[in-house]
PDB file of C-alpha atoms in Angstrom:
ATOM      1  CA  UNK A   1      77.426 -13.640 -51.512  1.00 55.00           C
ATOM      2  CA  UNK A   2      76.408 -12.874 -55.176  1.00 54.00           C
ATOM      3  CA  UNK A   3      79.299 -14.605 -56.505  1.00 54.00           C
ATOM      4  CA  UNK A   4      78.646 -17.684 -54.013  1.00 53.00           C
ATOM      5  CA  UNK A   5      74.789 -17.689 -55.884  1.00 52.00           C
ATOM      6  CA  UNK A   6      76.004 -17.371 -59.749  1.00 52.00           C
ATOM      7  CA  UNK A   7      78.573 -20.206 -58.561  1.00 51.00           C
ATOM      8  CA  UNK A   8      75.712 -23.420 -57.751  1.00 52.00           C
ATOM      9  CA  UNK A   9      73.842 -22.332 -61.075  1.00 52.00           C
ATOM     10  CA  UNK A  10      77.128 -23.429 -63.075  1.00 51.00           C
ATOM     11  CA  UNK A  11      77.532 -26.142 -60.936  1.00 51.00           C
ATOM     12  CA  UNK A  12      73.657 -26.837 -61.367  1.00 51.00           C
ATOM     13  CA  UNK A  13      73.979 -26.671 -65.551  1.00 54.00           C
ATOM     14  CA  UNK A  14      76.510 -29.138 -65.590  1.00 55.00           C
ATOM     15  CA  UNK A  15      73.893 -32.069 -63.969  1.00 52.00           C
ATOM     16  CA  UNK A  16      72.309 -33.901 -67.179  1.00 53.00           C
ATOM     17  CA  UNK A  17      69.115 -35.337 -65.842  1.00 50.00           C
ATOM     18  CA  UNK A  18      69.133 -37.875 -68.793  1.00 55.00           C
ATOM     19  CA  UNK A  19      71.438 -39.779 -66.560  1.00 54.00           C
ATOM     20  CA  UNK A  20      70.907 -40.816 -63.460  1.00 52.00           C
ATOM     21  CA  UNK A  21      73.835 -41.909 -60.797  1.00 53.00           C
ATOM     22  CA  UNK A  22      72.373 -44.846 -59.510  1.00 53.00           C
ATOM     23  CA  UNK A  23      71.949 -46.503 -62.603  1.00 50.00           C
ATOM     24  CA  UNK A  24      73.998 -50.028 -63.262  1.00 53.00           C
ATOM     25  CA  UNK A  25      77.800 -48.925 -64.847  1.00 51.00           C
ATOM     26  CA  UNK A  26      77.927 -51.771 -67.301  1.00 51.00           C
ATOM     27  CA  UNK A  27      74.947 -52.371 -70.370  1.00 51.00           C
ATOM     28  CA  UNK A  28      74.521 -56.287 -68.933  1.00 53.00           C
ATOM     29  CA  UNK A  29      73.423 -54.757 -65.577  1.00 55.00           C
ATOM     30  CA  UNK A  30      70.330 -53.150 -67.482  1.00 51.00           C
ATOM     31  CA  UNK A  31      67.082 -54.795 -66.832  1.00 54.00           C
ATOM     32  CA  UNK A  32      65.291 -55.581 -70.055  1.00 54.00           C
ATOM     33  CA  UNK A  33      62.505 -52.855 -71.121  1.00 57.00           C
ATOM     34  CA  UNK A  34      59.261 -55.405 -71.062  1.00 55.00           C
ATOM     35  CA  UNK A  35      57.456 -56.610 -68.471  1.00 53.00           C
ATOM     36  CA  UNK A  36      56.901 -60.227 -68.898  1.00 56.00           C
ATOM     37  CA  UNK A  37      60.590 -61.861 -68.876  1.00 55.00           C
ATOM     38  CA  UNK A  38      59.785 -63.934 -65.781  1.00 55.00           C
ATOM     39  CA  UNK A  39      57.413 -66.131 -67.807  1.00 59.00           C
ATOM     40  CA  UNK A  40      60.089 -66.890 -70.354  1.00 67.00           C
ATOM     41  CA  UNK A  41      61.597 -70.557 -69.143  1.00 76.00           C
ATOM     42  CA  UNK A  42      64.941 -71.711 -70.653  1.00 83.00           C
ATOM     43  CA  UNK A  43      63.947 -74.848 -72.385  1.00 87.00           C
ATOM     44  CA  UNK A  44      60.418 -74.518 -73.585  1.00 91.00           C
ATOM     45  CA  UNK A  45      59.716 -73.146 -76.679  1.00 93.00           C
ATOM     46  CA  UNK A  46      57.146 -71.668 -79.211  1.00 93.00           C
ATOM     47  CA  UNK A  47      55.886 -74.458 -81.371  1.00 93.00           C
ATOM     48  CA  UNK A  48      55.967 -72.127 -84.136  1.00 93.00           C
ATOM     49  CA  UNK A  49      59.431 -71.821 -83.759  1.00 93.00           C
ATOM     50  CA  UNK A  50      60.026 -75.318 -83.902  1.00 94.00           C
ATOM     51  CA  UNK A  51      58.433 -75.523 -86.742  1.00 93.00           C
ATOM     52  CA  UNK A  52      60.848 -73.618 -88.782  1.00 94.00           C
ATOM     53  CA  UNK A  53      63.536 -75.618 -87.204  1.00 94.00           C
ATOM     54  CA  UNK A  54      61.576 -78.611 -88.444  1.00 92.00           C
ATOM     55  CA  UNK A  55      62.463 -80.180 -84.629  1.00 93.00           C
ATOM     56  CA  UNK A  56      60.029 -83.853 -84.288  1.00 93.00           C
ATOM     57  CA  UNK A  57      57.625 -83.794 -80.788  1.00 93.00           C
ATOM     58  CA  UNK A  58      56.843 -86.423 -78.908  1.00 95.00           C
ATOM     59  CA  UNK A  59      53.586 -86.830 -77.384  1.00 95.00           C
ATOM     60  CA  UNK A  60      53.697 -88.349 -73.972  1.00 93.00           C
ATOM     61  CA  UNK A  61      52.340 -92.111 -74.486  1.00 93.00           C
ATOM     62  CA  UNK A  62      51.065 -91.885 -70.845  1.00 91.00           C
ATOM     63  CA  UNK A  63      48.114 -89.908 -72.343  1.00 91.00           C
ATOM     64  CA  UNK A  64      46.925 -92.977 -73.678  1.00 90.00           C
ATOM     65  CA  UNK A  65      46.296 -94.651 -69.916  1.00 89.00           C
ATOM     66  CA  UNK A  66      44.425 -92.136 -68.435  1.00 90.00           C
ATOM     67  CA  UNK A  67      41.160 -94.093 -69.106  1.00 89.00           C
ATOM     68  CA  UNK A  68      39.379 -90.763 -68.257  1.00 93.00           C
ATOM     69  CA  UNK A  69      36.381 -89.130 -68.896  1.00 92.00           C
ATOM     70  CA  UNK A  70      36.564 -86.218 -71.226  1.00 92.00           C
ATOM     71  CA  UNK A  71      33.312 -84.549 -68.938  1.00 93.00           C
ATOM     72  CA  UNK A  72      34.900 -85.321 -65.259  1.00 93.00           C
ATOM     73  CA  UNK A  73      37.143 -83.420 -64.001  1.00 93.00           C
ATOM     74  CA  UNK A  74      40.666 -84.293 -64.745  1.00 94.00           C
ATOM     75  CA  UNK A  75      41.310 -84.290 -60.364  1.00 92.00           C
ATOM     76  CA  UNK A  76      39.284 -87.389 -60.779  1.00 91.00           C
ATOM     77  CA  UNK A  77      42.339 -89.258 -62.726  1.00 90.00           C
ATOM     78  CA  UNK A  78      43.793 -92.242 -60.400  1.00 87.00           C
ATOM     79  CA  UNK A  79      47.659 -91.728 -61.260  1.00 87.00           C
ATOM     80  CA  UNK A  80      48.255 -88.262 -59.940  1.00 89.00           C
ATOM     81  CA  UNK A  81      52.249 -87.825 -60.954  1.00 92.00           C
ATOM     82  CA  UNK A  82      50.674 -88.522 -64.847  1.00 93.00           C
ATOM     83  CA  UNK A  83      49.038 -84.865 -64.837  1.00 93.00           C
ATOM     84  CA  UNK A  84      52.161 -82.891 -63.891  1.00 94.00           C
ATOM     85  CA  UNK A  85      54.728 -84.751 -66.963  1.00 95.00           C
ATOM     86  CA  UNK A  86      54.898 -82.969 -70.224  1.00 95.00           C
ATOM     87  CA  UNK A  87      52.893 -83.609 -72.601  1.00 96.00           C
ATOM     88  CA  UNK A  88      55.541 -82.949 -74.709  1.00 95.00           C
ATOM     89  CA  UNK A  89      59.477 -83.709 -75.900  1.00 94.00           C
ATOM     90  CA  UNK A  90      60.709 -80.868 -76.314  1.00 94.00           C
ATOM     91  CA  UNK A  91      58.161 -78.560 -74.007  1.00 95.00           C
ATOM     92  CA  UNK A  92      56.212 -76.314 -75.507  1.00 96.00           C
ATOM     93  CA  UNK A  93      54.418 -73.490 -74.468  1.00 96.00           C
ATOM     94  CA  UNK A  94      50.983 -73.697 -76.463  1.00 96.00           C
ATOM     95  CA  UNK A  95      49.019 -76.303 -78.270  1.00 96.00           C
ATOM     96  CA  UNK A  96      45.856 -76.531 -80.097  1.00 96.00           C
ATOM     97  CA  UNK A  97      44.121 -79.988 -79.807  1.00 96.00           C
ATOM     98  CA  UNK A  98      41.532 -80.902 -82.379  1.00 95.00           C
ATOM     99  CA  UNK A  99      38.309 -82.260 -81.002  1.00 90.00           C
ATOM    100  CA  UNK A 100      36.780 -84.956 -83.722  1.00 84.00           C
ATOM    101  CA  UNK A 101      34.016 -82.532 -83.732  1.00 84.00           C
ATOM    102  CA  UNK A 102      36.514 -79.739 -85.639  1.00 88.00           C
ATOM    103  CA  UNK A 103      36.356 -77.433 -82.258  1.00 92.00           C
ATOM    104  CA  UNK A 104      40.042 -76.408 -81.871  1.00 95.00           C
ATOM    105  CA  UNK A 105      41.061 -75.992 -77.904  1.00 96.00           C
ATOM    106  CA  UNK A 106      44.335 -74.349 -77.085  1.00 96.00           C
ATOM    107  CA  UNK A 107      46.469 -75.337 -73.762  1.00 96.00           C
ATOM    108  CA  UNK A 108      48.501 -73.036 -72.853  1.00 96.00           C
ATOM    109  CA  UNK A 109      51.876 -72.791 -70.295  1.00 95.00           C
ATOM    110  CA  UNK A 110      54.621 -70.521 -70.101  1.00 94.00           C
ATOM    111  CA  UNK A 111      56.409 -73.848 -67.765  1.00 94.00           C
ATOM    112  CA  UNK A 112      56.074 -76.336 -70.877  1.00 95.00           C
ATOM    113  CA  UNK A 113      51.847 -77.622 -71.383  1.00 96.00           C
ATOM    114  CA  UNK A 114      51.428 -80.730 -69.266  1.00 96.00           C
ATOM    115  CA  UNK A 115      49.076 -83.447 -69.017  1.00 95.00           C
ATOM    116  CA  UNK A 116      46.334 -81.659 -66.642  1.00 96.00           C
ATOM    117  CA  UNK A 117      47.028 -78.552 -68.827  1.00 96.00           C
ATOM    118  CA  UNK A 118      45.474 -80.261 -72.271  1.00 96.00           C
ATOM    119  CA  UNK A 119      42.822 -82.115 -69.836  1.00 96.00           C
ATOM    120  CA  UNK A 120      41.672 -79.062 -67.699  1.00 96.00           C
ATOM    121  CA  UNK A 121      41.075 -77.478 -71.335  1.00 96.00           C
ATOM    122  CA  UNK A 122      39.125 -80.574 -72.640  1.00 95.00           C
ATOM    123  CA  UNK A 123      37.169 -80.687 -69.124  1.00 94.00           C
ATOM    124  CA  UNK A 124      36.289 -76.763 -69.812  1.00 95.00           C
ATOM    125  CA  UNK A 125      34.864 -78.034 -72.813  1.00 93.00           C
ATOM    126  CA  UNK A 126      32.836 -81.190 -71.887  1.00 91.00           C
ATOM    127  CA  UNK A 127      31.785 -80.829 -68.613  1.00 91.00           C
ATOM    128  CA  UNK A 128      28.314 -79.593 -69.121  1.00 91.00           C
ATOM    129  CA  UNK A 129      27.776 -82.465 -71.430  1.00 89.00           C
ATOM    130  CA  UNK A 130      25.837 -85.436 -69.966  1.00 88.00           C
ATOM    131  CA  UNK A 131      26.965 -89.053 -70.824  1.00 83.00           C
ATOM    132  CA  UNK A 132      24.495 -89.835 -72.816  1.00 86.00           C
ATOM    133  CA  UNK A 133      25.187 -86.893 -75.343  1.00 87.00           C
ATOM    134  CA  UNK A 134      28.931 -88.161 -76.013  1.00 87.00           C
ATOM    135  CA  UNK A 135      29.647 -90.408 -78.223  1.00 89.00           C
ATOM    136  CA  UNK A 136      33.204 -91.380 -77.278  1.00 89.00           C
ATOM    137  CA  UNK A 137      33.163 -89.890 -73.891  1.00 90.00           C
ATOM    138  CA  UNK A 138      36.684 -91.457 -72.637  1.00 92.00           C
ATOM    139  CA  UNK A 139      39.785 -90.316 -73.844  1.00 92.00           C
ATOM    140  CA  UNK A 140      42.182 -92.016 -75.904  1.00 93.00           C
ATOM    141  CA  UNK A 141      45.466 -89.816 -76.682  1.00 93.00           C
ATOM    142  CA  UNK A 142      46.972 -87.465 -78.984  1.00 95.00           C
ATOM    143  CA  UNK A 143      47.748 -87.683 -82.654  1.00 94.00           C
ATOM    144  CA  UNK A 144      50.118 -85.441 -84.399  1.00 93.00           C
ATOM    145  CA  UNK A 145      50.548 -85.616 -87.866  1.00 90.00           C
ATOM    146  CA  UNK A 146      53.289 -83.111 -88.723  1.00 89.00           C
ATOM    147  CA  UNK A 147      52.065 -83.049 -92.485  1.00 90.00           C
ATOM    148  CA  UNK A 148      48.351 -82.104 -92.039  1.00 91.00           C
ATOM    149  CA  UNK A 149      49.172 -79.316 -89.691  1.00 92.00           C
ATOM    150  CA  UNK A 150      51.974 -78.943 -87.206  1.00 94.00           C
ATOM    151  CA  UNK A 151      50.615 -76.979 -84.287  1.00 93.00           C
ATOM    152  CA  UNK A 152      47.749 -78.895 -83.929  1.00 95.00           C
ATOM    153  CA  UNK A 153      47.307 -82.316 -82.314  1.00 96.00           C
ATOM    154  CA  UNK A 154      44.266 -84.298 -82.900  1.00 95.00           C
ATOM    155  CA  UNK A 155      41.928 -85.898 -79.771  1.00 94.00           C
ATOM    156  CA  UNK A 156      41.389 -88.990 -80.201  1.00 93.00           C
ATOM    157  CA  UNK A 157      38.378 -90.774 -78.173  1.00 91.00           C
ATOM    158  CA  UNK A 158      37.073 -93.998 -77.308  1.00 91.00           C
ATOM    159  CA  UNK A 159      33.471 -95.441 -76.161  1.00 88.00           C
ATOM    160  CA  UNK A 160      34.589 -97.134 -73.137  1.00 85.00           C
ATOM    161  CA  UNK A 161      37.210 -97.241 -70.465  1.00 76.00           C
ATOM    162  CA  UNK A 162      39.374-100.043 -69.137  1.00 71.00           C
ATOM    163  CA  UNK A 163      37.681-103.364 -67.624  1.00 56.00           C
ATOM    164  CA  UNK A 164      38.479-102.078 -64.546  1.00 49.00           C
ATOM    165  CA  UNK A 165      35.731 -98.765 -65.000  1.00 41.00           C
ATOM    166  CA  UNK A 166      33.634-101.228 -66.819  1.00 40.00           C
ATOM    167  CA  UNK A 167      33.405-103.928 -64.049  1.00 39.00           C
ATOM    168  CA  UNK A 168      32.766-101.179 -61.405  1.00 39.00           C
ATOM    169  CA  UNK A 169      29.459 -99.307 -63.162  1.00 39.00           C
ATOM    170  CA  UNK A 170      28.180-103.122 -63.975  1.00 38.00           C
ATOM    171  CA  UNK A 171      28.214-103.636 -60.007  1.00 37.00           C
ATOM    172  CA  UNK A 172      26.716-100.109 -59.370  1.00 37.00           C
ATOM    173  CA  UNK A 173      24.076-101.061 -61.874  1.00 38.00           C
ATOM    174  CA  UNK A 174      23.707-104.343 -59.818  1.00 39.00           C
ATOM    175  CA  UNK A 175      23.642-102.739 -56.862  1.00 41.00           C
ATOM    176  CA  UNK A 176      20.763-100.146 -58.580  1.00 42.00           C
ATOM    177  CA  UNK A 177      18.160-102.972 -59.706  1.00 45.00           C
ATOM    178  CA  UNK A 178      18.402-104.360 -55.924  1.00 45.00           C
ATOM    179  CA  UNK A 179      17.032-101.522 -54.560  1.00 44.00           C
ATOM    180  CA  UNK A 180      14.572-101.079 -57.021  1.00 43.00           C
ATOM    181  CA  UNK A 181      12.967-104.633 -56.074  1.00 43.00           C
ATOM    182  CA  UNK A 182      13.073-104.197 -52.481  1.00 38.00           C
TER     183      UNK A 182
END
């Protein structure tokens, strides 16, 4: 029986417990060590990295059609599908947008930053602003001018929408000074 007891300590010495049996045979098996590399998406990059590469974006010119207030929210838009595009060639996964005011916003998304993305972040801005206090409250597009500074796009804003806002608020005006006489 003695020897039978001195014979599962040798047996026990031999077990490393640095390795483990159930791990994967091969190195490719391994899963990588961080945490986040389910929010890395092949195809969308870090802007600083495409700066170095010196690669040219392309701002989505459907930005520029939105005809939307920069202190409603961006739900209010009438061409849903716009929000979801990129607002980007190639995606990116952060921006910082330039308000005429200096204020830098960032929009951020690990998917590529879309068109709601840079408007919910404008929105977060605005939204406790009343009409009256903005100067250009409807929004006109993106600039980028690579030279001045490359991860940065500039907000560009205009005084009033498209005839068709304008010829809607000049009824509800209408419709306002009726009451008021009756």
């Amino acid at each position: 029986m003695a020897a039978e007891v001195q014979d599962q300590p040798a047996s026990l010495s031999k077990i490393d417990s640095a390795i483990d049996d159930t791990s994967p045979a091969s190195p490719s098996d391994v899963k990588p060590k961080h945490r986040r590399s389910s929010s890395t998406v092949s195809g969308v990059f870090n802007i600083n990295d495409l700066e170095k590469e010196g690669v040219e974006l392309k701002i989505a010119p459907d930005t520029q059609k939105l005809n939307w207030k920069v202190n409603t929210s961006p739900s209010t838009i009438d061409d849903k599908e716009v929000l979801n595009k990129l607002l980007t060639t190639p995606p990116i996964k952060r921006i910082d947008l330039a308000t005429p005011l200096g204020l830098v916003l960032t929009a951020r998304n690990n998917k590529g930053v879309t068109i709601k993305d840079a408007c919910d972040v404008i929105y977060k801005q605005f939204k406790k602003k009343a009409d009256d206090e903005l100067e250009a409250p409807y929004l006109a597009g993106f600039e980028w001018d690579r030279e001045e500074c490359y991860t940065k796009f500039i907000i560009h804003q205009k005084k009033t929408g498209d005839v068709s806002s304008g010829g809607s608020s000049k009824k509800s005006k209408k419709a306002k000074g009726g009451e008021e006489e009756s």
